[in-house]
Amino acid sequence: VGISTVIWANHNMRAAISAMRTVCGRILAEEGIAGVEPDVATLEELFGLLNYDELSAAEDRYLPKHG
């Protein structure tokens, strides 16, 4: 009945672990993060998925105002 959901969630977690290993390996090999930036989620996407308003609040507080 609910088993397919558990299996599906399990596969997402396993895929995430595999992706993290790949990204960590690239960061170590390339000795920096610049090369992986195009291939990873943005902070905006991360905060959106986690429903954080923190990014907007921090931008308002710390980024210079334009205009």
Coordinates of N, CA and C in Angstrom, one line a residue:
V1 N 0.8 -1.2 0.0 CA 0.0 0.0 0.0 C 0.9 1.2 0.0
G2 N 1.7 1.5 1.0 CA 2.5 2.7 1.1 C 4.0 2.4 0.7
I3 N 4.2 1.1 0.4 CA 5.6 0.7 0.2 C 6.3 1.4 -1.0
S4 N 5.5 1.7 -2.1 CA 6.2 2.3 -3.2 C 6.7 3.7 -2.9
T5 N 6.1 4.4 -2.0 CA 6.6 5.7 -1.5 C 7.9 5.5 -0.8
V6 N 8.0 4.5 0.1 CA 9.2 4.3 0.8 C 10.4 4.0 -0.1
I7 N 10.1 3.1 -1.1 CA 11.1 2.7 -2.1 C 11.6 3.9 -2.9
W8 N 10.6 4.8 -3.3 CA 10.9 6.0 -4.1 C 11.7 6.9 -3.3
A9 N 11.4 7.1 -2.0 CA 12.2 8.0 -1.1 C 13.6 7.5 -0.9
N10 N 13.7 6.2 -0.8 CA 15.0 5.5 -0.7 C 15.9 5.8 -1.9
H11 N 15.3 5.7 -3.1 CA 16.1 5.9 -4.3 C 16.6 7.4 -4.4
N12 N 15.7 8.3 -4.0 CA 16.1 9.7 -4.0 C 17.3 9.9 -3.0
M13 N 17.3 9.3 -1.9 CA 18.4 9.5 -0.9 C 19.6 8.9 -1.5
R14 N 19.5 7.7 -2.1 CA 20.7 7.0 -2.7 C 21.3 7.8 -3.8
A15 N 20.4 8.4 -4.6 CA 20.9 9.3 -5.7 C 21.6 10.5 -5.2
A16 N 21.1 11.1 -4.2 CA 21.7 12.3 -3.6 C 23.1 12.0 -3.0
I17 N 23.2 10.8 -2.4 CA 24.5 10.4 -1.8 C 25.5 10.2 -3.0
S18 N 25.1 9.6 -4.0 CA 26.0 9.4 -5.2 C 26.4 10.7 -5.8
A19 N 25.5 11.7 -5.9 CA 25.8 13.0 -6.5 C 26.7 13.7 -5.6
M20 N 26.5 13.6 -4.3 CA 27.4 14.3 -3.3 C 28.8 13.8 -3.4
R21 N 29.0 12.5 -3.5 CA 30.3 11.9 -3.7 C 31.0 12.4 -5.0
T22 N 30.2 12.5 -6.1 CA 30.8 13.0 -7.3 C 31.2 14.4 -7.2
V23 N 30.4 15.3 -6.6 CA 30.7 16.7 -6.5 C 31.9 16.8 -5.5
C24 N 31.9 16.1 -4.4 CA 33.1 16.2 -3.5 C 34.4 15.8 -4.2
G25 N 34.3 14.7 -5.0 CA 35.5 14.2 -5.7 C 36.0 15.3 -6.7
R26 N 35.1 16.0 -7.4 CA 35.5 17.0 -8.3 C 36.1 18.2 -7.6
I27 N 35.5 18.6 -6.4 CA 36.0 19.7 -5.6 C 37.5 19.4 -5.2
L28 N 37.7 18.2 -4.7 CA 39.0 17.8 -4.3 C 40.0 17.7 -5.5
A29 N 39.6 17.2 -6.6 CA 40.4 17.0 -7.8 C 40.7 18.4 -8.4
E30 N 39.8 19.3 -8.4 CA 39.9 20.6 -9.0 C 40.4 21.7 -8.0
E31 N 40.5 21.3 -6.8 CA 41.0 22.1 -5.7 C 40.2 23.4 -5.6
G32 N 38.9 23.3 -5.8 CA 38.0 24.5 -5.7 C 36.6 24.2 -6.1
I33 N 35.7 25.1 -5.9 CA 34.3 24.9 -6.1 C 33.8 25.5 -7.4
A34 N 34.6 26.4 -8.1 CA 34.2 27.1 -9.2 C 33.7 26.2 -10.4
G35 N 34.4 25.1 -10.5 CA 34.0 24.1 -11.6 C 32.7 23.4 -11.4
V36 N 32.3 23.3 -10.2 CA 31.0 22.5 -9.9 C 29.8 23.5 -9.8
E37 N 30.0 24.7 -9.7 CA 28.9 25.7 -9.5 C 27.8 25.5 -10.6
P38 N 28.1 25.4 -11.9 CA 27.1 25.3 -12.9 C 26.2 24.0 -12.8
D39 N 26.8 23.0 -12.0 CA 26.1 21.7 -11.9 C 25.4 21.4 -10.6
V40 N 25.4 22.4 -9.8 CA 24.7 22.2 -8.5 C 23.5 23.3 -8.3
A41 N 22.6 23.0 -7.5 CA 21.5 23.9 -7.2 C 22.0 25.2 -6.7
T42 N 21.3 26.2 -7.0 CA 21.6 27.6 -6.4 C 21.2 27.6 -5.0
L43 N 21.7 28.6 -4.3 CA 21.2 28.8 -2.9 C 19.8 29.2 -2.9
E44 N 19.4 30.0 -3.9 CA 18.0 30.4 -4.0 C 17.1 29.2 -4.1
E45 N 17.5 28.2 -4.9 CA 16.7 27.0 -5.1 C 16.7 26.2 -3.8
L46 N 17.8 26.1 -3.1 CA 17.9 25.4 -1.9 C 17.0 26.0 -0.8
F47 N 17.1 27.3 -0.6 CA 16.3 28.0 0.4 C 14.8 27.9 0.0
G48 N 14.5 27.9 -1.3 CA 13.1 27.8 -1.7 C 12.5 26.4 -1.4
L49 N 13.3 25.3 -1.6 CA 12.9 24.0 -1.3 C 12.7 23.8 0.2
L50 N 13.5 24.5 1.0 CA 13.4 24.4 2.4 C 12.5 25.4 3.0
N51 N 11.9 26.2 2.1 CA 10.9 27.3 2.6 C 11.6 28.2 3.5
Y52 N 12.8 28.6 3.2 CA 13.5 29.6 4.1 C 13.3 31.0 3.5
D53 N 13.0 31.9 4.4 CA 12.9 33.3 4.1 C 14.2 34.0 4.4
E54 N 15.2 33.2 5.0 CA 16.4 33.7 5.5 C 17.2 34.4 4.4
L55 N 17.3 33.8 3.2 CA 18.0 34.4 2.1 C 17.6 35.8 1.8
S56 N 16.3 36.0 1.6 CA 15.8 37.3 1.4 C 16.1 38.3 2.5
A57 N 15.9 37.9 3.7 CA 16.2 38.7 4.8 C 17.7 39.1 4.8
A58 N 18.6 38.2 4.6 CA 20.0 38.4 4.6 C 20.4 39.4 3.4
E59 N 19.8 39.1 2.2 CA 20.1 40.0 1.1 C 19.6 41.5 1.4
D60 N 18.5 41.6 2.0 CA 18.0 42.9 2.4 C 18.9 43.6 3.4
R61 N 19.4 42.8 4.3 CA 20.3 43.4 5.4 C 21.7 43.7 4.9
Y62 N 22.3 42.7 4.1 CA 23.7 42.8 3.9 C 24.1 43.3 2.5
L63 N 23.3 43.1 1.5 CA 23.7 43.5 0.1 C 23.4 45.0 -0.1
P64 N 24.3 45.7 -0.9 CA 24.1 47.1 -1.1 C 22.8 47.3 -1.9
K65 N 22.2 48.5 -1.6 CA 21.0 48.8 -2.3 C 21.4 49.5 -3.6
H66 N 20.6 49.1 -4.7 CA 20.9 49.6 -6.0 C 19.8 50.7 -6.3
G67 N 20.2 51.8 -6.9 CA 19.1 52.7 -7.4 C 19.1 54.0 -6.7

